[in-house]
Coordinates of C-alpha atoms and ligand atoms in Angstrom, one line a residue:
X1 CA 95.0 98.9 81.1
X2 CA 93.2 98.2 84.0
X3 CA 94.6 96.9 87.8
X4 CA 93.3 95.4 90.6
X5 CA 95.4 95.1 94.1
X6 CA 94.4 92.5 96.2
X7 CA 96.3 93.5 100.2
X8 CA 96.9 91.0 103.2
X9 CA 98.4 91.8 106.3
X10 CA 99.8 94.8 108.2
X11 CA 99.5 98.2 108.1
X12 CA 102.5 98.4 106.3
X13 CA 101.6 96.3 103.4
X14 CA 98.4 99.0 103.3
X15 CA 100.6 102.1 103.1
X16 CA 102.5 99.8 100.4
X17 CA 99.6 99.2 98.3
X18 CA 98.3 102.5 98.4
X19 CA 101.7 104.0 97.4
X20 CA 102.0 101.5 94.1
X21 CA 98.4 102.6 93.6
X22 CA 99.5 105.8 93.4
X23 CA 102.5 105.1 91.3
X24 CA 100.0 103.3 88.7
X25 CA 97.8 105.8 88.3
X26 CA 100.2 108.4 87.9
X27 CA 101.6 106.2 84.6
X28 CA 98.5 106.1 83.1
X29 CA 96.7 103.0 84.6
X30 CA 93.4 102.7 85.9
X31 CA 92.5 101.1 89.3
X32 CA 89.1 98.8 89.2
X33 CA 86.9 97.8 91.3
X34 CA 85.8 94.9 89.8
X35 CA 88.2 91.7 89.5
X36 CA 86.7 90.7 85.4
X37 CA 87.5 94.4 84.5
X38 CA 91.2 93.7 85.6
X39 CA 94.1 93.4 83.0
X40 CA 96.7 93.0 86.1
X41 CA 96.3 91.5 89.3
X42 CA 98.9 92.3 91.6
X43 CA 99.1 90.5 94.6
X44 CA 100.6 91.8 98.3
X45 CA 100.9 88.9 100.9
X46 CA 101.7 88.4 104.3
X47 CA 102.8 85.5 106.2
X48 CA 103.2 85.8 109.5
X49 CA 101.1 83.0 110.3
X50 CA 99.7 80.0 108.2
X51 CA 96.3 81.0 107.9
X52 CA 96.6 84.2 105.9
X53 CA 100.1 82.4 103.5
X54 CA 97.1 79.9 102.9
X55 CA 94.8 82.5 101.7
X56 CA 97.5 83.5 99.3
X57 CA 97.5 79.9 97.4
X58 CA 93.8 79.6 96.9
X59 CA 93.5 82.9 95.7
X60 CA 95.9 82.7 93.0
X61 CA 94.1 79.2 91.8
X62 CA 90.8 81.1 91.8
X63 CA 92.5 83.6 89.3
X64 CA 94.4 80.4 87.5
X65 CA 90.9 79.4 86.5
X66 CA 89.7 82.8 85.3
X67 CA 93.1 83.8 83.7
X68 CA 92.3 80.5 81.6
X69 CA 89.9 82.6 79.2
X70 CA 92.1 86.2 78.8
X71 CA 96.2 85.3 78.0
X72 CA 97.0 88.4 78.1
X73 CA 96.3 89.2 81.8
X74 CA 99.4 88.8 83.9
X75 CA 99.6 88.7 88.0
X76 CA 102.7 90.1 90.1
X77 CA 103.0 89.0 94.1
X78 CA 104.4 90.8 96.4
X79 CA 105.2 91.3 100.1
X80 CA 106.1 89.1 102.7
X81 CA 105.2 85.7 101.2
X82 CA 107.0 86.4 98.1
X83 CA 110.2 87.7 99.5
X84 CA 109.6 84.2 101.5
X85 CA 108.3 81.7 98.0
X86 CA 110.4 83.9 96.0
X87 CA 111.1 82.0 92.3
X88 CA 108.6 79.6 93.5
X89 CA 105.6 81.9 92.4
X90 CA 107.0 82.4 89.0
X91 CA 107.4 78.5 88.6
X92 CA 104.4 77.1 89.6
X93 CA 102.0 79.8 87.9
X94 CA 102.3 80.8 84.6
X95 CA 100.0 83.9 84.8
X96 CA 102.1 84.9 87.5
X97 CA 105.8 87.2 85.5
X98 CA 106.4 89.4 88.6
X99 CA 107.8 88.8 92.3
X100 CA 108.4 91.3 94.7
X101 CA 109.8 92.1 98.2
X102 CA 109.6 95.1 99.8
X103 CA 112.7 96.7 99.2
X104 CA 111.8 95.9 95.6
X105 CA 108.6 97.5 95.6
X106 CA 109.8 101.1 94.5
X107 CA 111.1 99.5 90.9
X108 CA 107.6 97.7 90.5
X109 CA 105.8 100.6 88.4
X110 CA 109.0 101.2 85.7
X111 CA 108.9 97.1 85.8
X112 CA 105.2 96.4 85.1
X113 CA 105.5 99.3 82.1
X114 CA 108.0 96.6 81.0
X115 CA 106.4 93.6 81.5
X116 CA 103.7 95.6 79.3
X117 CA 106.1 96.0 76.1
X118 CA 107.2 92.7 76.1
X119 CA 105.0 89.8 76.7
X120 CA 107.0 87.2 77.8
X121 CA 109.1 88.9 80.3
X122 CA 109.6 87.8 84.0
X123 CA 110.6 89.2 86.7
X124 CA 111.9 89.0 90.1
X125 CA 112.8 91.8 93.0
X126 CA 113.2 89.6 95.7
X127 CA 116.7 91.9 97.0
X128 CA 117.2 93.5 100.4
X129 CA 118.7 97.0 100.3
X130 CA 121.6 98.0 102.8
X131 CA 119.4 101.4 102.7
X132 CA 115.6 102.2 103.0
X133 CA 114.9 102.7 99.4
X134 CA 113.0 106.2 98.9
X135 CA 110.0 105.4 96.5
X136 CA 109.4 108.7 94.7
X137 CA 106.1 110.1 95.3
X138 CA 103.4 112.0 93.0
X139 CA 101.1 114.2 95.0
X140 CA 98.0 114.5 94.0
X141 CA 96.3 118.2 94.6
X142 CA 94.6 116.9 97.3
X143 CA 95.4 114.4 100.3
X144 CA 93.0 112.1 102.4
X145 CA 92.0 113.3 106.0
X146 CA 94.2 110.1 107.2
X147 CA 97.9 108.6 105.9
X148 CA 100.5 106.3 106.6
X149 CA 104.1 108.1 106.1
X150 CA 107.2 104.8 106.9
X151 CA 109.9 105.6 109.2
X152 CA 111.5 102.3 108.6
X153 CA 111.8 99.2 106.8
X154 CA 112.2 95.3 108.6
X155 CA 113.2 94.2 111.9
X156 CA 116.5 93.2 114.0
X157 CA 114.4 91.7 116.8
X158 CA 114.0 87.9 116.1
X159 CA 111.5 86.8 118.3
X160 CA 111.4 83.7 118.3
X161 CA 108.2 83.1 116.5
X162 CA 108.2 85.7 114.2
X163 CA 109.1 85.6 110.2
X164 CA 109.0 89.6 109.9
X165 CA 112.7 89.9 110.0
X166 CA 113.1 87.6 107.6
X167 CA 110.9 89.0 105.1
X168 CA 111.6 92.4 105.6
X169 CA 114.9 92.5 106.4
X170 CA 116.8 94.3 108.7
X171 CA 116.0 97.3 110.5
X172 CA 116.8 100.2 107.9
X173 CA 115.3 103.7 109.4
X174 CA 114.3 106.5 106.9
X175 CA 116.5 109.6 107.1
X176 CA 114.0 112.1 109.2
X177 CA 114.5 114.7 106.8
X178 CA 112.7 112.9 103.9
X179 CA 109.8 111.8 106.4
X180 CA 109.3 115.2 108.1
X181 CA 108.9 115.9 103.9
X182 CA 106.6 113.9 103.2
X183 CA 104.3 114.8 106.3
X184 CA 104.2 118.4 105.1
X185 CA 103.4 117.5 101.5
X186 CA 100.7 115.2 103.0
X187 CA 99.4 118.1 105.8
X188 CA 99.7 121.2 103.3
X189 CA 97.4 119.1 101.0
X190 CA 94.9 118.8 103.9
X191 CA 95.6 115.9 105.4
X192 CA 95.0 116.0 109.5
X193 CA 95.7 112.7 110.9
X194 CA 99.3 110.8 110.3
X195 CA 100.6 107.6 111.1
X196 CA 103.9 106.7 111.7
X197 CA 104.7 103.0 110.4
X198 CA 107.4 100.5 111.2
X199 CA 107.4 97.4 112.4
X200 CA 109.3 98.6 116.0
X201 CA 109.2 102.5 115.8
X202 CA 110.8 103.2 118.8
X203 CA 114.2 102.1 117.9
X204 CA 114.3 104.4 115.2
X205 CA 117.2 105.5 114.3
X206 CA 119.0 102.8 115.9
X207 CA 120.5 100.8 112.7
X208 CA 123.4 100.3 111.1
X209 CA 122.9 103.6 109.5
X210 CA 121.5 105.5 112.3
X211 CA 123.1 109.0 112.6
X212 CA 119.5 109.8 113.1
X213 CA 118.0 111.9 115.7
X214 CA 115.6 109.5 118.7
X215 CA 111.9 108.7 117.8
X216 CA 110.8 110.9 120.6
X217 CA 112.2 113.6 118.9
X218 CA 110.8 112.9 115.7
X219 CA 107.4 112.5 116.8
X220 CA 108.0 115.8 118.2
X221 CA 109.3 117.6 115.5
X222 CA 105.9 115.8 113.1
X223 CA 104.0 116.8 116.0
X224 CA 104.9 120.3 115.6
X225 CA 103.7 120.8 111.7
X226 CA 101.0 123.3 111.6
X227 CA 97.8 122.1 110.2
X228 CA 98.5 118.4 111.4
X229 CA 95.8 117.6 113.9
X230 CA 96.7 114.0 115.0
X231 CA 99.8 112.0 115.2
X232 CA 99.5 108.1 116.1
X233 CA 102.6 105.2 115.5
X234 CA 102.4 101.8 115.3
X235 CA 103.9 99.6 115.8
X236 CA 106.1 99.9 119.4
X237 CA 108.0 97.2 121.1
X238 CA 107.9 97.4 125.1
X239 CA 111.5 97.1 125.1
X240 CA 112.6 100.3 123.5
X241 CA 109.9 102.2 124.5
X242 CA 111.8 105.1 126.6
X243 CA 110.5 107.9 128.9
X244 CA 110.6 110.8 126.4
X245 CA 108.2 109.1 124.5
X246 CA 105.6 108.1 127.5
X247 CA 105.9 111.8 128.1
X248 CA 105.4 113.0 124.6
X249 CA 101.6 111.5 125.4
X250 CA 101.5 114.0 128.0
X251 CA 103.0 116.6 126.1
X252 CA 102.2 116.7 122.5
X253 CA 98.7 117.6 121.5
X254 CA 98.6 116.6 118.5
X255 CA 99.5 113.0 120.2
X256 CA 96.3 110.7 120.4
X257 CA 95.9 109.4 123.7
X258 CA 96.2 105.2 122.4
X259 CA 99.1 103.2 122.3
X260 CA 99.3 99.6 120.4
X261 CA 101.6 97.8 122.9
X262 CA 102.2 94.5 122.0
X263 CA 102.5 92.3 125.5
X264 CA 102.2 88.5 123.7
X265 CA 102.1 86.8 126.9
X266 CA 102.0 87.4 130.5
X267 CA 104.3 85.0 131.6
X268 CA 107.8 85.6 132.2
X269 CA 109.0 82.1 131.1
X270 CA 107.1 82.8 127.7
X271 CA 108.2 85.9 127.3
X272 CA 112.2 84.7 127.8
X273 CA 111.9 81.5 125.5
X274 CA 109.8 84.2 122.8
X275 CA 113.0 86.2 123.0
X276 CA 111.2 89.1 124.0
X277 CA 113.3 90.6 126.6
X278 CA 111.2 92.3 129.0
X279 CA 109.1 90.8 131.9
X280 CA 105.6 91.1 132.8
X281 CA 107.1 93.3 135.9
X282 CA 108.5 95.9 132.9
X283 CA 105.0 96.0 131.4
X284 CA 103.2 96.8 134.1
X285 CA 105.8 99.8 135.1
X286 CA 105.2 101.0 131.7
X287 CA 101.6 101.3 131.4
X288 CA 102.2 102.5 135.3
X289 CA 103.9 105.4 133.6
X290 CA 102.1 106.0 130.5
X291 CA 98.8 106.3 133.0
X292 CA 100.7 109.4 135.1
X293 CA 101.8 110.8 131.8
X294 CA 97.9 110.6 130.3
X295 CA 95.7 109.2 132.5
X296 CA 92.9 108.7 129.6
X297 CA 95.2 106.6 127.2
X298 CA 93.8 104.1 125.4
X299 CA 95.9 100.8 125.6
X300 CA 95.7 97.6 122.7
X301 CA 97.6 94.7 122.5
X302 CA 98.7 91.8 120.7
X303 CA 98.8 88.2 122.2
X304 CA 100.2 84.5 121.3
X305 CA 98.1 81.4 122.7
X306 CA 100.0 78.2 122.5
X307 CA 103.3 79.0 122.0
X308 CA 105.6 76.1 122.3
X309 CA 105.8 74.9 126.3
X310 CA 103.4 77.2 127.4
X311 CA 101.1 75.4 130.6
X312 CA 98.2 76.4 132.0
X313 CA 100.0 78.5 134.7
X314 CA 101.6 80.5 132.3
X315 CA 98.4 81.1 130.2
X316 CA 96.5 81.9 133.3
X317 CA 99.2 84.7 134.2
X318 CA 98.1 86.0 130.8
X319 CA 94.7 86.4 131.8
X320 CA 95.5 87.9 134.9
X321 CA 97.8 90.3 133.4
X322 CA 95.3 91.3 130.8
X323 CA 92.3 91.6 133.4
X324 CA 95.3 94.0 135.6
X325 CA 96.2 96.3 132.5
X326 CA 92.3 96.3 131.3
X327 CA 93.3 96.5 127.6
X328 CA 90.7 98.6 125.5
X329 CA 91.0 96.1 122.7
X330 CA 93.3 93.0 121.9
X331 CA 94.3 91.4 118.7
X332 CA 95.0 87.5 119.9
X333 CA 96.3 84.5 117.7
X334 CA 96.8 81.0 118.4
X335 CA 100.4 80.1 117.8
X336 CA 101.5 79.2 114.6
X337 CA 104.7 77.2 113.3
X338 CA 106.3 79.6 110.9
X339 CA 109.1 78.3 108.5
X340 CA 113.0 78.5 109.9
X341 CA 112.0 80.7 112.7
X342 CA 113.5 79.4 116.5
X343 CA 110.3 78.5 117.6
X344 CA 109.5 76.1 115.2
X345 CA 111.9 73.8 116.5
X346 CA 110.8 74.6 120.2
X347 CA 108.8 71.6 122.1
X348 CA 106.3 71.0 122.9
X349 CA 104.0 72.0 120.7
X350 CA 100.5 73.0 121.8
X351 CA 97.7 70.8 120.6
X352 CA 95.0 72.8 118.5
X353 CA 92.2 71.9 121.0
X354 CA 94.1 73.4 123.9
X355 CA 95.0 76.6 121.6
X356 CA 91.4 76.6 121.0
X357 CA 90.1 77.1 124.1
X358 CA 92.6 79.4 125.7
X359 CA 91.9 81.5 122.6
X360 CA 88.3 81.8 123.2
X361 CA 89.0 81.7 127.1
X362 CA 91.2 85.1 126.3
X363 CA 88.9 86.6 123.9
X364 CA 85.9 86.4 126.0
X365 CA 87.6 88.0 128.8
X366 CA 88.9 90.6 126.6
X367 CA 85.1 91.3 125.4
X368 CA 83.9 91.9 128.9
X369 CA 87.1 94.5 129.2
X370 CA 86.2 96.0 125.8
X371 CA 82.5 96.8 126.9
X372 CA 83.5 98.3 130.4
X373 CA 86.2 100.5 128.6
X374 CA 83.3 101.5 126.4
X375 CA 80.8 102.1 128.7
X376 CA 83.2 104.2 130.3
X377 CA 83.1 106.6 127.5
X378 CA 79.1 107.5 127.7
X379 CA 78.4 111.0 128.2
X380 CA 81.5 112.4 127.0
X381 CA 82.3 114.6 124.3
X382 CA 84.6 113.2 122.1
X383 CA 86.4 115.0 118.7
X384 CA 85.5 112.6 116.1
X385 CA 87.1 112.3 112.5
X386 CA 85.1 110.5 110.2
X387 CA 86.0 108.3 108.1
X388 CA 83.0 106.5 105.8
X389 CA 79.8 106.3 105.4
X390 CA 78.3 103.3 107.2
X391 CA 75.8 100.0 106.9
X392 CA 73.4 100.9 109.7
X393 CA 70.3 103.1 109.1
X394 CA 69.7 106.2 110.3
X395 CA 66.7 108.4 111.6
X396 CA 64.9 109.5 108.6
X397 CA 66.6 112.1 106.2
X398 CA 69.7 110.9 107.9
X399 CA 72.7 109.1 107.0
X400 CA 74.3 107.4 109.6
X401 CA 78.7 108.0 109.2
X402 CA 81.4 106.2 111.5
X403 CA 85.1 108.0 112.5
X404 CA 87.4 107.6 115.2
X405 CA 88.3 109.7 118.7
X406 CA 91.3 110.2 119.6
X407 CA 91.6 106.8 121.7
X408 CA 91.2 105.4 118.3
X409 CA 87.6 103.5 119.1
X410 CA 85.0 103.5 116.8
X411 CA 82.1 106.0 117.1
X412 CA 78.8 106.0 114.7
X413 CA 77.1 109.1 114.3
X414 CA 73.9 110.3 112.1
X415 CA 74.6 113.2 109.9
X416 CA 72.2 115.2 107.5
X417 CA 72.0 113.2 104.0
X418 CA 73.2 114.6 100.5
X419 CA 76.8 116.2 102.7
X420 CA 80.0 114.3 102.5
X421 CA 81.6 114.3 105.7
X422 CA 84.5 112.0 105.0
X423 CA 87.6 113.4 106.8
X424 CA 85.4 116.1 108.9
X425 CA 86.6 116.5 112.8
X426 CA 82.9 116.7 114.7
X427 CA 82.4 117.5 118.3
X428 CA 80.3 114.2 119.2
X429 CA 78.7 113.5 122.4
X430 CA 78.9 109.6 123.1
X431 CA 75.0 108.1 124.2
X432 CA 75.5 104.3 123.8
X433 CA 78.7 101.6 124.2
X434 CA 77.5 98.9 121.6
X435 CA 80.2 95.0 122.0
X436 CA 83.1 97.1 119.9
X437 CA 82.1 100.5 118.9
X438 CA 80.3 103.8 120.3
X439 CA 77.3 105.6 119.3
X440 CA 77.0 109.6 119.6
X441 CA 75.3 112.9 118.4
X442 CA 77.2 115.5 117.1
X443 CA 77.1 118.6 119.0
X444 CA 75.8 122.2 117.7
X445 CA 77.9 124.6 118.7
Ligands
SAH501 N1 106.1 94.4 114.6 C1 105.0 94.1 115.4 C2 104.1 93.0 115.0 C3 104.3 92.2 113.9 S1 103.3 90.8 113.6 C4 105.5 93.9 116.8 O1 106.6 93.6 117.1 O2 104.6 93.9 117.7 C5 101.8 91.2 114.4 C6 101.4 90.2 115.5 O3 101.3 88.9 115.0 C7 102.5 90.0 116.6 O4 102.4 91.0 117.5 C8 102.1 88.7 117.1 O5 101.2 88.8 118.2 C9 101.5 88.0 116.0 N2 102.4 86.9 115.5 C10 103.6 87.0 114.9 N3 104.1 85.8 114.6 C11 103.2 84.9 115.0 C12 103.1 83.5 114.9 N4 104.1 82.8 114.4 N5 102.0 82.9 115.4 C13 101.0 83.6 115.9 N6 101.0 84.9 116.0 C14 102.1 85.6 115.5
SF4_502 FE1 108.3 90.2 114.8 FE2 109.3 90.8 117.1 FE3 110.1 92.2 115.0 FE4 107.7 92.5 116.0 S1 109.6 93.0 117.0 S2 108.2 92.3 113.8 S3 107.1 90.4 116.7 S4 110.5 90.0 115.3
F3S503 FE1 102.4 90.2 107.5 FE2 104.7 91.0 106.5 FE3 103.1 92.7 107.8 S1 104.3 89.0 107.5 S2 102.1 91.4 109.3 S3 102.6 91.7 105.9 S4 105.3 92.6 107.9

């Protein structure tokens, strides 16, 4: 039996589908690379905005129409739009005989071995657990260079545009024993670079359930694991950010110099009717303070255009806070209604045009930030881990590779053909700053 996983959406549905990947494997299945080879589909969505829940519709009637030919192939969706559709999936499409949220996503291996036996089975796993449910792992004898280890499941936040804690739940944090586990399983099996997921890591510990030591000290304490060579987290909410933590970026070596620090807008009106609770004045301070604890940090962001109310004034501030911070990269949406979430009844609403504009307005001033940031990095010497092989042609005899530095930015680099490199840390000095990415040669030592 072969499967094929199709993954939208955050980081977190990535570390998701890689751990049911693993999970399949490990009961016999075979992954495949090509859809026709596929017995199962499975399906992990995301919906926090239209545009990708869209995505999610037209992709199961492209596999309607194929499924047509071979009965016997079955679909299951899972993630965010299913915890959202639910039942809905299972109704309108009959390939479709498994749903899944994310607290349900541990039972989904034992569940498709039944779905398997008995061919006309369905099921749903659409219920939230008052715990973080511990998915059991199978380690293979050898781990990637890079991995994503959860600290949490869901969100208590609310903002008022957002349908994360809805999908995922509350905020359920994982005990720190089992993750400070699974990053030494993960680092004694060679892997050097961990991330740290959650949808707001830095109130870890902070649920319902939370007799848990701080995030600060936890990111110490992973920090600390010999053989790990790079620690990042994702994601972090300005609000719980606290001062053990900025300092940890001065502290901690094995903490890379970037934080993803979601801002969404830069005026303070916005940010109160988002439900965000800090001001633009907070935002500043922080970055004020992450800069004294490590001057070379790398900031990114996420930002809303065209949330409901928002005037030209308040747009503008946005600009001129992101042109203050000079953000190394942004990730920037245009507003978009999300079903029972506050803002949806919040007027008025923005017309596309106007989204439109401010969205490429923002995005072209975060491009000329992106290439000064970049160009700031030529002639130095960066640690580079590598990741793939990739498109662009090298020199002859050459293969050209790209990896990360620390910051997190991209960085090509040529490399001898006929060697693997993938998960190598190379000494790289940077020579060019291309729109989004870095090109270097690697230093002989
Ligand atoms: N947990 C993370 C982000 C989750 S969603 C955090 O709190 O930062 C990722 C990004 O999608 C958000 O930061 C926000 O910028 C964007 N987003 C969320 N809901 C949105 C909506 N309804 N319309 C447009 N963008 C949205
Ligand atoms: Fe959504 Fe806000 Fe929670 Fe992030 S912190 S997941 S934006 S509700
Ligand atoms: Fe999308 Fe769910 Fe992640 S809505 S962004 S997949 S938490």
């Amino acid at each position: 039996m072969n499967y094929y996983i199709f993954t939208f959406g955050c980081q977190m549905n990535v570390s998701d589908s890689l751990w049911l990947d693993r999970s399949l494997q490990a009961m016999g299945l075979k992954p495949c690379n090509v859809e026709e080879e596929a017995d199962i589909f499975l399906i992990n969505t995301c919906s926090v905005r239209e545009k990708p829940e869209h995505k999610i519709y037209s992709l199961l009637g492209r596999l309607q129409e194929y499924i047509r030919e071979k009965p016997h192939v079955f679909a299951g969706v899972g993630g965010c739009v299913a915890q959202q559709v639910g039942m809905g999936f299972l109704e309108r499409f009959s390939f479709v005989r498994l749903v899944f949220g994310t607290d349900g996503l541990v039972m989904v291996p034992e569940c498709i071995r039944r779905l398997l036996e008995d061919r006309h089975l369905k099921i749903s796993l659409l219920d939230f657990q008052d715990h973080y449910p511990e998915r059991p792992e199978c380690w293979p004898d050898s781990s990637p260079a890079q991995a994503f280890v959860n600290i949490m499941q869901g969100c208590d936040n609310f903002c008022a545009y957002c349908i994360v804690p809805y999908t995922r739940g509350s905020q359920k944090s994982r005990s720190s024993q089992n993750i400070l586990n699974e990053c030494f399983e993960l680092v004694s099996r060679g892997c050097k670079e961990i991330t740290l997921l959650g949808q707001n890591v830095n109130s870890y510990g902070q649920d319902k359930n939370g007799s848990e030591i701080s995030f600060a000290e936890l990111l110490k304490r992973v920090a600390g694991l010999p053989g790990l060579e790079r620690l990042r987290f994702t994601t972090s909410h300005p609000k719980d950010i606290d001062r053990e933590v900025i300092r940890a970026f001065g502290e901690l070596p094995a903490l890379c110099p970037h934080l993803h620090l979601p801002l969404q807008s830069g005026s303070d009106r916005i940010l109160a009717s988002m439900g965000r609770r800090y001001t633009s004045g907070d935002y500043t301070h922080i970055v004020d303070c992450l800069r004294t604890s490590c001057p070379d940090i790398a900031l990114t962001t996420d930002l809303i255009v065209g949330f409901p109310g928002e005037k030209d004034a308040d747009f503008q501030r946005t600009m001129d806070l992101v042109e203050k911070v000079g953000f190394d990269s942004s990730f920037s949406f245009k507003y978009s209604d999300r079903p029972g979430v506050p803002a949806e009844k919040m007027h008025p609403k923005i017309p596309d045009e106007i989204k439109a504009d401010r969205l490429d307005r923002l995005q072209s001033l975060q491009g000329s930030l992106t290439r000064d940031r970049l160009a700031q990095r030529v002639g130095q010497e960066e640690m580079v881990l590598i990741e793939s092989q990739s498109k662009k042609q090298g020199p002859p005899g050459t293969v050209s590779w790209t990896g990360r530095d620390p910051g997190g930015r991209l960085v090509h680099v040529h490399l001898p053909r006929d060697r693997d490199c993938t998960g190598e840390v190379l000494r790289v000095a940077i020579v060019r700053a291309h729109k989004h990415s870095l090109s270097g040669e690697v230093v002989t030592c």
